[in-house]
Coordinates of C-alpha atoms in Angstrom, one line a residue:
M1 CA -94.6 -137.4 -95.7
N2 CA -97.4 -139.1 -93.2
T3 CA -100.6 -140.4 -94.8
I4 CA -104.0 -141.6 -93.6
D5 CA -104.5 -144.5 -94.5
L6 CA -108.5 -144.8 -94.8
L7 CA -109.0 -148.3 -96.4
R8 CA -108.3 -151.0 -98.2
L9 CA -109.8 -154.1 -101.4
Q10 CA -108.6 -156.9 -102.9
I11 CA -109.6 -156.3 -106.6
V12 CA -110.1 -159.8 -108.9
D13 CA -112.9 -159.8 -110.8
E14 CA -115.0 -158.1 -112.1
R15 CA -117.5 -157.1 -109.1
D16 CA -114.4 -155.8 -106.9
V17 CA -114.2 -153.6 -109.5
F18 CA -117.7 -152.4 -109.1
L19 CA -117.0 -152.0 -105.6
L20 CA -113.9 -150.3 -106.2
R21 CA -115.7 -147.6 -107.9
Q22 CA -117.7 -147.1 -105.5
R23 CA -115.6 -146.7 -102.6
G24 CA -113.2 -144.6 -104.4
R25 CA -116.6 -142.0 -104.9
Q26 CA -117.5 -142.5 -100.7
V27 CA -113.8 -141.9 -100.4
A28 CA -113.8 -139.0 -102.9
A29 CA -117.1 -137.7 -100.9
A30 CA -115.7 -137.7 -97.3
A31 CA -112.1 -136.0 -98.6
G32 CA -114.2 -132.7 -99.4
L33 CA -114.4 -133.5 -103.6
D34 CA -117.4 -131.8 -105.7
G35 CA -120.1 -134.2 -107.7
Q36 CA -117.8 -133.2 -110.9
N37 CA -114.5 -134.8 -109.2
Q38 CA -116.3 -137.5 -107.0
V39 CA -117.2 -138.8 -110.7
R40 CA -113.2 -138.7 -112.1
V41 CA -111.8 -140.9 -109.5
A42 CA -114.4 -143.2 -109.8
T43 CA -114.2 -143.0 -113.6
A44 CA -110.5 -143.6 -113.1
L45 CA -110.5 -145.9 -110.4
S46 CA -113.3 -148.7 -112.4
D47 CA -111.3 -148.2 -115.7
V48 CA -107.5 -149.1 -114.0
G49 CA -109.5 -151.4 -112.5
R50 CA -110.8 -153.3 -115.2
E51 CA -107.3 -153.5 -117.3
L52 CA -106.1 -155.2 -114.4
V53 CA -108.6 -158.1 -113.7
R54 CA -108.3 -158.2 -117.9
Q55 CA -104.6 -158.6 -117.5
E56 CA -105.7 -161.9 -114.8
V57 CA -103.9 -159.8 -112.4
A58 CA -104.8 -159.2 -107.9
T59 CA -104.8 -156.2 -107.2
T60 CA -105.0 -154.9 -103.7
A61 CA -106.0 -151.3 -103.6
V62 CA -104.8 -148.8 -100.1
F63 CA -106.5 -145.9 -100.3
R64 CA -104.7 -142.7 -98.4
L65 CA -105.3 -139.3 -97.3
R66 CA -102.1 -136.5 -97.5
P67 CA -102.8 -134.0 -95.1
G68 CA -99.9 -131.8 -97.0
P69 CA -98.5 -129.7 -98.6
V70 CA -100.5 -130.2 -100.9
P71 CA -103.9 -132.0 -100.3
A72 CA -104.3 -134.6 -102.3
L73 CA -105.8 -138.1 -102.0
L74 CA -104.0 -141.3 -102.9
V75 CA -104.7 -144.1 -104.1
E76 CA -102.5 -147.0 -104.5
L77 CA -103.0 -150.2 -106.4
S78 CA -100.1 -152.8 -106.4
W79 CA -99.5 -156.1 -107.6
Q80 CA -97.2 -159.7 -107.6
E81 CA -96.1 -160.0 -111.3
P82 CA -95.4 -157.2 -114.1
V83 CA -98.7 -155.8 -116.3
S84 CA -98.4 -153.0 -119.3
S85 CA -99.5 -149.7 -118.2
T86 CA -100.7 -148.9 -121.7
G87 CA -104.1 -149.0 -122.6
P88 CA -107.8 -146.9 -123.2
G89 CA -108.1 -147.3 -119.4
W90 CA -104.4 -145.5 -118.5
D91 CA -105.4 -143.2 -120.5
T92 CA -108.6 -142.2 -119.2
A93 CA -106.9 -142.1 -115.4
R94 CA -104.2 -139.8 -116.8
R95 CA -107.0 -137.3 -118.0
L96 CA -109.0 -137.4 -114.8
M97 CA -106.8 -137.7 -112.0
N98 CA -103.9 -135.0 -111.0
D99 CA -100.8 -137.8 -111.1
L100 CA -100.2 -141.1 -111.8
V101 CA -97.3 -142.4 -110.4
I102 CA -96.5 -145.7 -112.1
N103 CA -94.0 -148.5 -110.9
T104 CA -93.3 -152.1 -112.0
T105 CA -95.9 -153.8 -109.5
D106 CA -97.5 -150.7 -108.2
V107 CA -99.5 -147.0 -109.3
T108 CA -100.7 -145.1 -107.5
L109 CA -102.9 -142.3 -108.5
V110 CA -103.1 -138.3 -107.1
K111 CA -106.3 -136.2 -107.2
N112 CA -105.3 -132.5 -105.4
V113 CA -108.0 -132.0 -102.7
P114 CA -108.9 -127.7 -102.0
H115 CA -107.7 -128.0 -98.8
A116 CA -106.4 -130.1 -96.0
V117 CA -109.2 -133.0 -94.4
S118 CA -109.0 -134.2 -91.1
L119 CA -110.9 -137.1 -91.0
D120 CA -112.8 -138.4 -87.7
E121 CA -113.3 -141.7 -86.2
T122 CA -116.4 -142.5 -86.9
V123 CA -116.1 -141.1 -91.1
L124 CA -113.2 -143.8 -90.9
R125 CA -115.2 -147.0 -89.7
A126 CA -117.7 -146.0 -91.1
L127 CA -115.7 -146.1 -94.9
R128 CA -114.5 -149.1 -93.8
E129 CA -117.5 -150.6 -92.4
G130 CA -119.5 -150.0 -95.8
T131 CA -121.1 -152.5 -97.8
G132 CA -120.9 -152.9 -101.4
T133 CA -123.3 -153.1 -103.6
T134 CA -124.8 -154.9 -106.5
A135 CA -123.3 -154.1 -110.2
L136 CA -127.4 -153.4 -111.4
D137 CA -127.3 -150.6 -108.6
E138 CA -123.9 -149.5 -109.5
L139 CA -124.7 -149.3 -113.1
R140 CA -127.9 -147.3 -111.8
A141 CA -125.3 -145.0 -109.9
Q142 CA -123.5 -144.4 -113.7
N143 CA -126.6 -144.3 -115.6
Q144 CA -127.7 -141.3 -113.0
E145 CA -123.9 -139.4 -112.8
L146 CA -124.4 -139.9 -117.0
L147 CA -127.7 -138.3 -116.7
E148 CA -126.9 -135.6 -114.5
T149 CA -123.9 -135.1 -116.9
L150 CA -126.3 -134.6 -119.7
E151 CA -128.5 -132.0 -117.7
N152 CA -125.5 -130.2 -117.1
L153 CA -124.6 -129.4 -120.6
E154 CA -127.6 -128.9 -122.1
N155 CA -127.7 -126.3 -119.0
K156 CA -125.0 -124.7 -120.3
S157 CA -125.7 -125.2 -124.2
K158 CA -128.7 -123.4 -122.8
E159 CA -126.5 -120.5 -121.1
L160 CA -124.4 -120.4 -123.7
E161 CA -127.4 -119.5 -126.6
R162 CA -128.6 -116.4 -124.3
V163 CA -124.9 -115.5 -124.6
N164 CA -124.7 -115.3 -127.9
A165 CA -128.0 -113.9 -127.9
E166 CA -127.6 -110.7 -125.6
L167 CA -123.5 -111.0 -127.9
E168 CA -126.0 -110.5 -130.8
E169 CA -128.4 -107.4 -129.8
T170 CA -125.0 -106.2 -128.5
N171 CA -123.3 -106.2 -131.4
R172 CA -125.9 -104.3 -133.2
G173 CA -126.1 -101.7 -131.0
V174 CA -122.4 -101.0 -131.2
V175 CA -122.6 -101.2 -135.3
A176 CA -125.4 -98.6 -135.2
L177 CA -123.4 -96.4 -132.5
Y178 CA -120.5 -96.7 -134.8
Q179 CA -122.5 -95.4 -138.0
E180 CA -124.1 -92.4 -135.8
L181 CA -120.1 -91.5 -134.4
S182 CA -119.1 -91.9 -138.1
E183 CA -122.0 -89.8 -139.5
E184 CA -121.1 -87.1 -136.7
L185 CA -117.0 -87.4 -137.4
E186 CA -118.1 -86.8 -141.0
Q187 CA -119.9 -84.0 -140.2
T188 CA -117.2 -82.5 -138.3
N189 CA -114.0 -83.4 -140.8
Q190 CA -116.3 -80.9 -142.8
G191 CA -116.1 -78.6 -140.4
V192 CA -112.4 -78.7 -140.2
V193 CA -112.0 -78.8 -143.7
A194 CA -113.3 -76.0 -144.1
L195 CA -112.2 -74.1 -141.0
Y196 CA -108.4 -75.5 -143.0
A197 CA -109.5 -74.0 -146.1
E198 CA -110.5 -70.3 -144.4
L199 CA -106.7 -70.5 -143.1
E200 CA -105.2 -71.3 -145.5
A201 CA -106.4 -68.8 -147.6
K202 CA -105.6 -66.0 -144.7
S203 CA -101.5 -67.5 -145.1
A204 CA -101.8 -67.5 -149.0
E205 CA -99.7 -63.8 -148.8
L206 CA -97.1 -65.8 -146.6
R207 CA -97.3 -69.3 -148.7
D208 CA -96.1 -66.8 -151.9
A209 CA -93.8 -65.2 -150.6
A210 CA -91.8 -68.1 -149.6
A211 CA -93.3 -70.3 -152.7
A212 CA -90.3 -70.0 -154.7
R213 CA -88.1 -71.0 -152.4
I214 CA -89.8 -73.7 -150.8
R215 CA -89.8 -74.8 -154.7
F216 CA -86.2 -74.8 -155.0
W217 CA -85.8 -76.7 -152.2
S218 CA -88.9 -79.5 -152.5
N219 CA -87.5 -80.0 -156.1
I220 CA -83.5 -81.1 -154.5
S221 CA -84.7 -82.7 -152.7
H222 CA -87.1 -84.8 -155.0
E223 CA -85.3 -84.7 -158.3
L224 CA -82.3 -85.8 -156.0
R225 CA -82.3 -87.8 -153.1
A226 CA -84.5 -90.5 -155.1
P227 CA -81.4 -91.2 -157.6
I228 CA -79.3 -91.2 -154.6
N229 CA -81.0 -93.5 -152.6
S230 CA -81.6 -95.6 -154.6
V231 CA -77.4 -96.6 -156.1
V232 CA -77.0 -96.6 -152.1
G233 CA -79.7 -99.3 -151.9
L234 CA -78.7 -101.3 -154.6
T235 CA -75.3 -101.1 -153.6
R236 CA -76.1 -102.1 -150.1
L237 CA -77.6 -105.0 -151.5
L238 CA -74.8 -106.0 -153.5
G239 CA -72.5 -106.0 -151.3
G240 CA -74.9 -107.0 -148.0
P241 CA -74.2 -111.2 -146.7
G242 CA -77.5 -112.6 -149.1
G243 CA -76.3 -110.5 -152.3
D244 CA -73.6 -112.9 -155.4
P245 CA -70.2 -113.9 -155.1
M246 CA -68.0 -111.2 -155.5
T247 CA -64.2 -110.9 -156.3
D248 CA -62.4 -108.6 -153.9
D249 CA -61.4 -106.2 -156.6
Q250 CA -65.5 -106.2 -157.9
R251 CA -66.7 -105.9 -153.9
H252 CA -64.1 -102.7 -153.4
H253 CA -65.2 -101.5 -156.2
V254 CA -69.1 -101.3 -155.0
D255 CA -67.7 -100.2 -151.8
L256 CA -66.5 -97.2 -153.3
I257 CA -69.8 -96.6 -155.3
N258 CA -71.6 -97.4 -152.2
E259 CA -69.2 -94.6 -150.5
S260 CA -69.3 -92.1 -153.0
A261 CA -72.8 -92.1 -153.2
A262 CA -73.2 -92.0 -149.6
T263 CA -71.0 -88.7 -149.8
L264 CA -72.9 -87.5 -152.6
L265 CA -76.6 -87.6 -150.4
A266 CA -75.0 -86.1 -147.8
L267 CA -74.1 -83.2 -149.8
V268 CA -77.7 -83.2 -150.9
N269 CA -78.6 -82.6 -147.0
E270 CA -76.7 -80.1 -146.4
L271 CA -78.4 -78.2 -149.6
L272 CA -81.6 -78.9 -147.9
D273 CA -80.5 -77.8 -144.1
T274 CA -79.4 -74.5 -145.1
A275 CA -83.3 -74.2 -145.0
K276 CA -83.7 -75.7 -141.9
A277 CA -80.5 -72.9 -140.6
E278 CA -81.8 -70.2 -142.0
S279 CA -85.3 -70.3 -140.7
G280 CA -84.0 -71.6 -137.6
S281 CA -85.6 -75.0 -136.9
L282 CA -81.9 -77.1 -137.4
R283 CA -80.9 -78.2 -133.7
P284 CA -77.4 -79.8 -133.1
R285 CA -77.3 -83.6 -131.7
M286 CA -74.3 -82.9 -129.1
A287 CA -72.3 -85.7 -128.6
P288 CA -68.2 -86.7 -127.5
V289 CA -66.8 -86.6 -130.6
A290 CA -63.4 -88.6 -132.0
L291 CA -61.7 -85.7 -133.4
D292 CA -58.5 -88.2 -134.8
Y293 CA -61.4 -90.3 -137.1
V294 CA -63.4 -86.8 -137.5
I295 CA -59.7 -85.9 -139.2
T296 CA -59.5 -89.8 -140.8
Q297 CA -62.8 -89.2 -142.6
L298 CA -61.8 -85.8 -144.1
R299 CA -58.5 -87.2 -145.1
S300 CA -60.3 -89.6 -147.0
A301 CA -63.3 -87.6 -148.7
V302 CA -60.3 -84.6 -149.8
R303 CA -57.7 -87.1 -151.3
P304 CA -59.4 -87.9 -154.2
L305 CA -60.4 -84.1 -155.0
L306 CA -57.1 -83.0 -155.2
R307 CA -56.9 -81.3 -159.3
S308 CA -53.2 -82.9 -159.7
D309 CA -49.9 -83.6 -157.9
D310 CA -48.7 -80.3 -157.9
V311 CA -51.0 -80.6 -154.4
R312 CA -50.8 -81.7 -151.4
L313 CA -52.9 -82.2 -148.9
V314 CA -51.3 -82.5 -145.4
V315 CA -52.4 -82.9 -142.3
E316 CA -51.0 -82.1 -139.5
T317 CA -51.0 -84.6 -136.2
L318 CA -53.1 -84.1 -133.9
P319 CA -52.0 -82.4 -130.3
A320 CA -53.7 -83.8 -127.6
L321 CA -57.1 -81.4 -126.7
R322 CA -59.2 -81.3 -124.2
P323 CA -62.7 -83.4 -124.9
L324 CA -64.8 -81.8 -127.4
I325 CA -68.6 -82.2 -127.4
T326 CA -70.6 -80.8 -130.3
D327 CA -72.8 -82.1 -133.1
E328 CA -70.5 -84.7 -135.2
T329 CA -72.4 -84.5 -138.2
M330 CA -72.6 -80.5 -138.1
L331 CA -68.7 -80.3 -137.8
V332 CA -67.8 -83.1 -140.4
R333 CA -70.1 -81.2 -142.8
I334 CA -68.1 -77.7 -141.4
L335 CA -64.8 -79.1 -142.3
R336 CA -66.2 -80.8 -146.0
N337 CA -66.8 -77.4 -147.3
V338 CA -64.1 -75.6 -146.1
L339 CA -61.8 -78.0 -147.6
S340 CA -63.5 -78.4 -151.0
N341 CA -63.2 -74.6 -151.2
A342 CA -59.2 -74.7 -150.9
V343 CA -59.7 -77.8 -153.6
K344 CA -60.9 -75.7 -156.4
F345 CA -58.7 -72.4 -156.1
T346 CA -55.4 -74.1 -155.6
A347 CA -54.2 -75.2 -158.4
R348 CA -50.2 -75.5 -157.1
G349 CA -48.3 -76.5 -153.4
E350 CA -50.0 -77.3 -150.6
I351 CA -53.5 -77.7 -148.8
R352 CA -52.5 -77.7 -144.6
F353 CA -55.2 -78.5 -142.0
T354 CA -54.7 -78.3 -138.4
A355 CA -56.4 -78.8 -135.5
E356 CA -55.5 -77.0 -132.3
A357 CA -55.8 -75.7 -128.7
G358 CA -57.9 -72.0 -128.8
P359 CA -57.1 -69.0 -127.4
G360 CA -59.2 -69.2 -124.8
P361 CA -59.4 -72.2 -122.4
D362 CA -62.6 -73.7 -123.3
E363 CA -62.3 -73.4 -127.3
V364 CA -60.4 -75.9 -129.8
R365 CA -59.8 -74.1 -133.3
F366 CA -59.8 -76.3 -136.9
V367 CA -57.5 -74.0 -139.1
V368 CA -57.5 -74.8 -143.3
T369 CA -54.9 -72.8 -145.1
D370 CA -54.0 -73.0 -148.7
T371 CA -51.7 -71.7 -151.3
G372 CA -54.9 -71.3 -153.9
I373 CA -55.7 -67.5 -156.3
G374 CA -56.6 -65.7 -152.3
I375 CA -59.6 -63.7 -152.3
P376 CA -59.7 -59.9 -152.4
P377 CA -60.5 -57.5 -149.8
A378 CA -63.4 -56.3 -150.9
E379 CA -65.2 -60.1 -152.2
Q380 CA -64.2 -61.5 -148.1
D381 CA -67.5 -60.5 -146.2
R382 CA -69.1 -61.5 -150.1
V383 CA -68.0 -64.8 -149.7
F384 CA -70.3 -66.0 -146.9
E385 CA -73.3 -64.4 -148.6
E386 CA -76.0 -67.3 -150.3
F387 CA -75.7 -68.0 -154.2
Y388 CA -72.3 -65.9 -154.5
Q389 CA -69.0 -66.8 -155.8
V390 CA -66.1 -64.7 -156.6
P391 CA -65.1 -64.1 -160.5
N392 CA -61.6 -66.0 -161.4
A393 CA -60.3 -68.3 -164.1
L394 CA -60.9 -71.4 -161.5
Q395 CA -64.2 -70.7 -161.0
I396 CA -65.4 -70.5 -164.6
G397 CA -63.6 -75.2 -164.1
A398 CA -65.1 -75.0 -160.6
S399 CA -69.3 -76.5 -159.9
G400 CA -70.7 -75.5 -156.9
T401 CA -73.7 -73.2 -156.2
G402 CA -72.0 -70.4 -154.1
L403 CA -74.0 -72.0 -150.2
G404 CA -70.9 -73.5 -149.0
L405 CA -69.6 -70.9 -147.2
S406 CA -72.4 -69.6 -146.3
Y407 CA -73.6 -72.9 -145.3
A408 CA -70.6 -73.5 -142.8
R409 CA -70.9 -70.1 -141.3
K410 CA -74.3 -70.8 -140.1
L411 CA -73.4 -74.1 -138.8
A412 CA -70.5 -72.9 -136.7
E413 CA -72.9 -70.0 -135.1
I414 CA -75.4 -73.3 -134.5
L415 CA -72.6 -74.9 -132.5
G416 CA -71.4 -71.4 -130.1
G417 CA -68.4 -71.0 -132.2
S418 CA -67.4 -68.7 -135.5
L419 CA -66.3 -69.1 -138.5
T420 CA -63.6 -66.5 -140.3
L421 CA -61.7 -65.7 -143.6
N422 CA -58.2 -63.9 -144.1
S423 CA -57.2 -64.0 -147.1
T424 CA -54.7 -62.7 -149.2
P425 CA -54.7 -62.0 -153.3
G426 CA -52.0 -64.5 -155.1
V427 CA -50.7 -66.0 -151.5
G428 CA -53.6 -68.2 -150.3
T429 CA -56.6 -68.0 -147.5
E430 CA -56.3 -69.2 -144.3
V431 CA -60.3 -69.8 -143.2
V432 CA -60.2 -70.4 -138.7
L433 CA -63.3 -72.4 -136.8
T434 CA -63.5 -72.2 -133.8
L435 CA -65.4 -73.9 -131.3
P436 CA -66.2 -74.1 -127.2
T437 CA -64.8 -77.3 -125.6
A438 CA -67.1 -78.7 -122.5
E439 CA -66.0 -80.9 -119.7
D440 CA -66.4 -84.6 -120.0
E441 CA -68.9 -85.3 -117.6
F442 CA -67.9 -89.3 -118.1
V443 CA -63.8 -89.9 -117.1
Q444 CA -63.9 -93.9 -117.3
P445 CA -66.6 -96.3 -119.0
A446 CA -69.3 -97.8 -117.5
P447 CA -68.4 -101.6 -116.5
V448 CA -69.5 -104.6 -117.8
A449 CA -70.8 -107.8 -117.2
C450 CA -69.9 -109.4 -121.1
A451 CA -68.1 -108.8 -124.0
L452 CA -68.2 -110.0 -127.1
I453 CA -64.9 -109.5 -129.5
A454 CA -65.4 -111.2 -133.0
D455 CA -62.2 -110.1 -135.5
G456 CA -60.6 -112.6 -138.0
D457 CA -56.8 -111.1 -136.9
A458 CA -56.1 -113.4 -133.5
K459 CA -53.1 -110.9 -132.2
C460 CA -55.6 -108.0 -132.0
R461 CA -58.4 -110.1 -130.9
T462 CA -55.7 -110.8 -127.4
Q463 CA -54.5 -106.8 -128.4
L464 CA -58.7 -106.2 -127.0
R465 CA -59.0 -108.8 -124.5
D466 CA -55.5 -107.5 -122.6
A467 CA -56.7 -103.6 -122.7
M468 CA -59.9 -104.5 -121.2
A469 CA -58.6 -105.8 -119.0
G470 CA -60.7 -104.6 -115.2
L471 CA -63.8 -103.1 -117.6
A472 CA -65.4 -106.7 -118.9
A473 CA -66.2 -109.7 -115.9
E474 CA -66.6 -112.0 -119.2
I475 CA -65.4 -111.5 -122.6
I476 CA -66.5 -113.9 -125.4
E477 CA -64.3 -113.9 -128.6
T478 CA -64.8 -115.2 -131.7
E479 CA -63.4 -114.7 -135.8
D480 CA -65.6 -113.7 -138.0
G481 CA -69.5 -111.1 -137.9
R482 CA -71.3 -113.9 -138.7
S483 CA -70.9 -116.3 -135.4
A484 CA -71.1 -112.3 -133.4
L485 CA -74.4 -111.6 -134.9
N486 CA -75.4 -115.4 -132.9
L487 CA -73.9 -115.4 -130.0
A488 CA -75.5 -111.8 -129.5
K489 CA -78.8 -113.6 -130.1
S490 CA -78.2 -116.5 -128.4
R491 CA -76.9 -114.0 -125.1
R492 CA -77.4 -110.6 -124.9
P493 CA -73.4 -108.8 -124.6
D494 CA -73.6 -105.7 -122.8
L495 CA -70.3 -104.5 -125.6
V496 CA -69.9 -105.5 -129.0
L497 CA -66.3 -104.5 -130.3
V498 CA -66.1 -106.2 -133.9
S499 CA -63.7 -105.4 -137.3
A500 CA -64.3 -103.4 -139.9
S501 CA -62.7 -106.4 -141.6
A502 CA -64.3 -109.4 -139.9
P503 CA -64.8 -112.2 -142.1
L504 CA -68.3 -113.5 -143.4
M505 CA -70.4 -110.2 -142.1
S506 CA -68.1 -107.0 -141.4
G507 CA -68.6 -104.8 -138.5
S508 CA -70.9 -102.3 -140.6
A509 CA -73.1 -105.0 -141.5
V510 CA -73.4 -106.7 -138.0
L511 CA -74.2 -103.1 -136.8
S512 CA -77.0 -102.5 -139.2
V513 CA -78.8 -105.7 -137.8
L514 CA -78.1 -104.8 -134.4
R515 CA -79.3 -101.5 -134.7
L516 CA -82.3 -103.5 -136.3
D517 CA -83.5 -105.8 -133.9
P518 CA -85.5 -104.9 -131.2
E519 CA -83.0 -106.0 -128.3
L520 CA -80.0 -105.6 -129.5
A521 CA -80.8 -101.8 -130.6
G522 CA -79.2 -100.8 -127.3
V523 CA -76.0 -103.0 -127.0
P524 CA -72.8 -100.3 -127.8
V525 CA -70.6 -100.7 -130.0
V526 CA -67.2 -100.0 -131.2
I527 CA -65.7 -101.0 -134.7
V528 CA -62.0 -101.6 -135.2
C529 CA -60.9 -100.3 -138.4
G530 CA -57.8 -99.3 -140.5
D531 CA -55.6 -96.5 -141.4
D532 CA -58.8 -95.4 -144.2
P533 CA -62.1 -96.0 -142.7
G534 CA -63.9 -93.5 -146.2
G535 CA -67.1 -93.5 -145.6
L536 CA -67.4 -96.1 -143.2
A537 CA -67.1 -93.0 -140.2
R538 CA -70.0 -91.4 -141.3
S539 CA -72.1 -94.4 -141.1
V540 CA -70.6 -95.8 -138.0
H541 CA -71.1 -92.3 -136.3
S542 CA -74.9 -92.4 -137.6
L543 CA -75.7 -95.8 -136.1
G544 CA -74.9 -94.4 -132.3
A545 CA -71.5 -96.5 -132.2
A546 CA -67.7 -95.4 -131.9
M547 CA -64.3 -96.0 -133.9
L548 CA -61.3 -97.6 -132.7
H549 CA -57.7 -97.4 -134.5
E550 CA -56.3 -100.9 -134.4
A551 CA -52.6 -99.3 -134.9
R552 CA -53.7 -98.1 -131.5
I553 CA -55.0 -100.5 -129.0
S554 CA -54.2 -99.9 -125.5
P555 CA -56.1 -99.0 -122.0
E556 CA -56.5 -95.7 -122.9
T557 CA -58.2 -95.9 -126.4
V558 CA -60.4 -99.0 -125.6
S559 CA -61.8 -97.0 -122.6
R560 CA -62.4 -93.9 -124.2
A561 CA -64.0 -95.6 -127.2
I562 CA -66.6 -98.2 -124.9
R563 CA -66.9 -94.5 -122.9
D564 CA -67.9 -93.3 -125.9
A565 CA -69.8 -96.1 -127.4
Q566 CA -71.5 -95.9 -124.3
L567 CA -72.7 -92.6 -124.4
T568 CA -73.5 -93.0 -128.3
A569 CA -75.7 -96.1 -127.9
R570 CA -77.8 -94.5 -124.7
G571 CA -78.5 -91.6 -126.8
T572 CA -80.1 -94.0 -130.0
D573 CA -81.5 -95.9 -127.5
S574 CA -83.6 -92.8 -126.0
R575 CA -84.9 -91.7 -129.6

């Protein structure tokens, strides 16, 4: 960028420094700088000039004007021998000027001007031909500048005192207004309390009618959920990444305790939801359901309940079915209640669980058959009544409240389906759950820019990477869950696939941390697990993630899992 030379000075001794200061102020005024900036330029030049004179360096000062793009006043000081650019004078110049460009034998001081300046020849001639002043004159000028600065500071101090006084007065007014509003609010609250008491009195009859039921559910909630939550919390602390090291057997036992407590908590929640279902306040949360994992979860939950080796649990292979969009939590509770009843009343033989296409084109059927004691015809309608239990020999040793089938039928109706029963005493019972299916709106998952895979098995990582060909523009891999979290925090991925048994930090732990992070809570997550996820499926789906069986990795299954993860993550993020 071209510059305009204004004037040139030689600085040898202290007298030249006074002249440099004077000319600096004159040039700054001609460049359009205000009084304060004129003083800043003059002071910076004076302090740097003294530093150079102190080092006995003959210096040439050239004043230039830069028209643009950023208009500025440039003062270049040059000398022959290298000098030190440290000291109080240099520090002052750095504070007062916009920039200092220091080289071995020169320095350029830069002061930006508010707008482009064009100096005519008359102004330039006046600057170049101007005469210097004596040291005494310059000292007087500096003293005058100092007096003006002190006066400005005094004026500002008085203005600050005035503003503080006004603020104090305003604060007193605010406090008075607050007290007045508080009194009015207190009076209003008293009126609201009186109105509430009147409404409470008028609704006493309705509350009395439901008092027994409310006390029952409140007691169940308070007495059971608190200790169960404590067990769940303590086991999670034991198994968390910050807990004491444990052996594999100890960790397995802690996981079993955690899963059992989670199952018990789910049962207590079912009791509470029974009241909601009866009152019509229970609303389903519809989402795509992965039936293979629902069936695996049920098999893992029911097997430990079998009475003896004389009873077999048979789960038939899942056929190809239309996509099912329903409330997965309600579906699991219905089927678990039905299977639990079959286990209670089957002493030998088998319990068979089947999922198949329904009689209608848009239906799916879940059938549970057993070879138990059966139900007499006169009792088959009554088993759906609340708290009713069929009298029989096996009932004596079986725990229960008589709410299971009643609750299951209410949930089935909420989901738009039906629950029917057919039984023959001494032969067995068949319970059929029929639910409507729905068209799957998302055939393919949305492509992602960056996917993160975390799995300690290199072969599994390779299979996942190959199956995602065309779905992710970039794939990042790591061997453990802790590294996956660090990578996710440093660069937010669009998708995370993590093994349930990832080293250092399990997949469920990674998922929990992601859902607690506001920046990462909406990231779709797929948990890759083995044959027996147990209680893992419940926690994974409750946190808005999808599951993928490690033995069934293919482009189709991976695409479906990613699509389900995107759908459930979208629902979690919107909540």
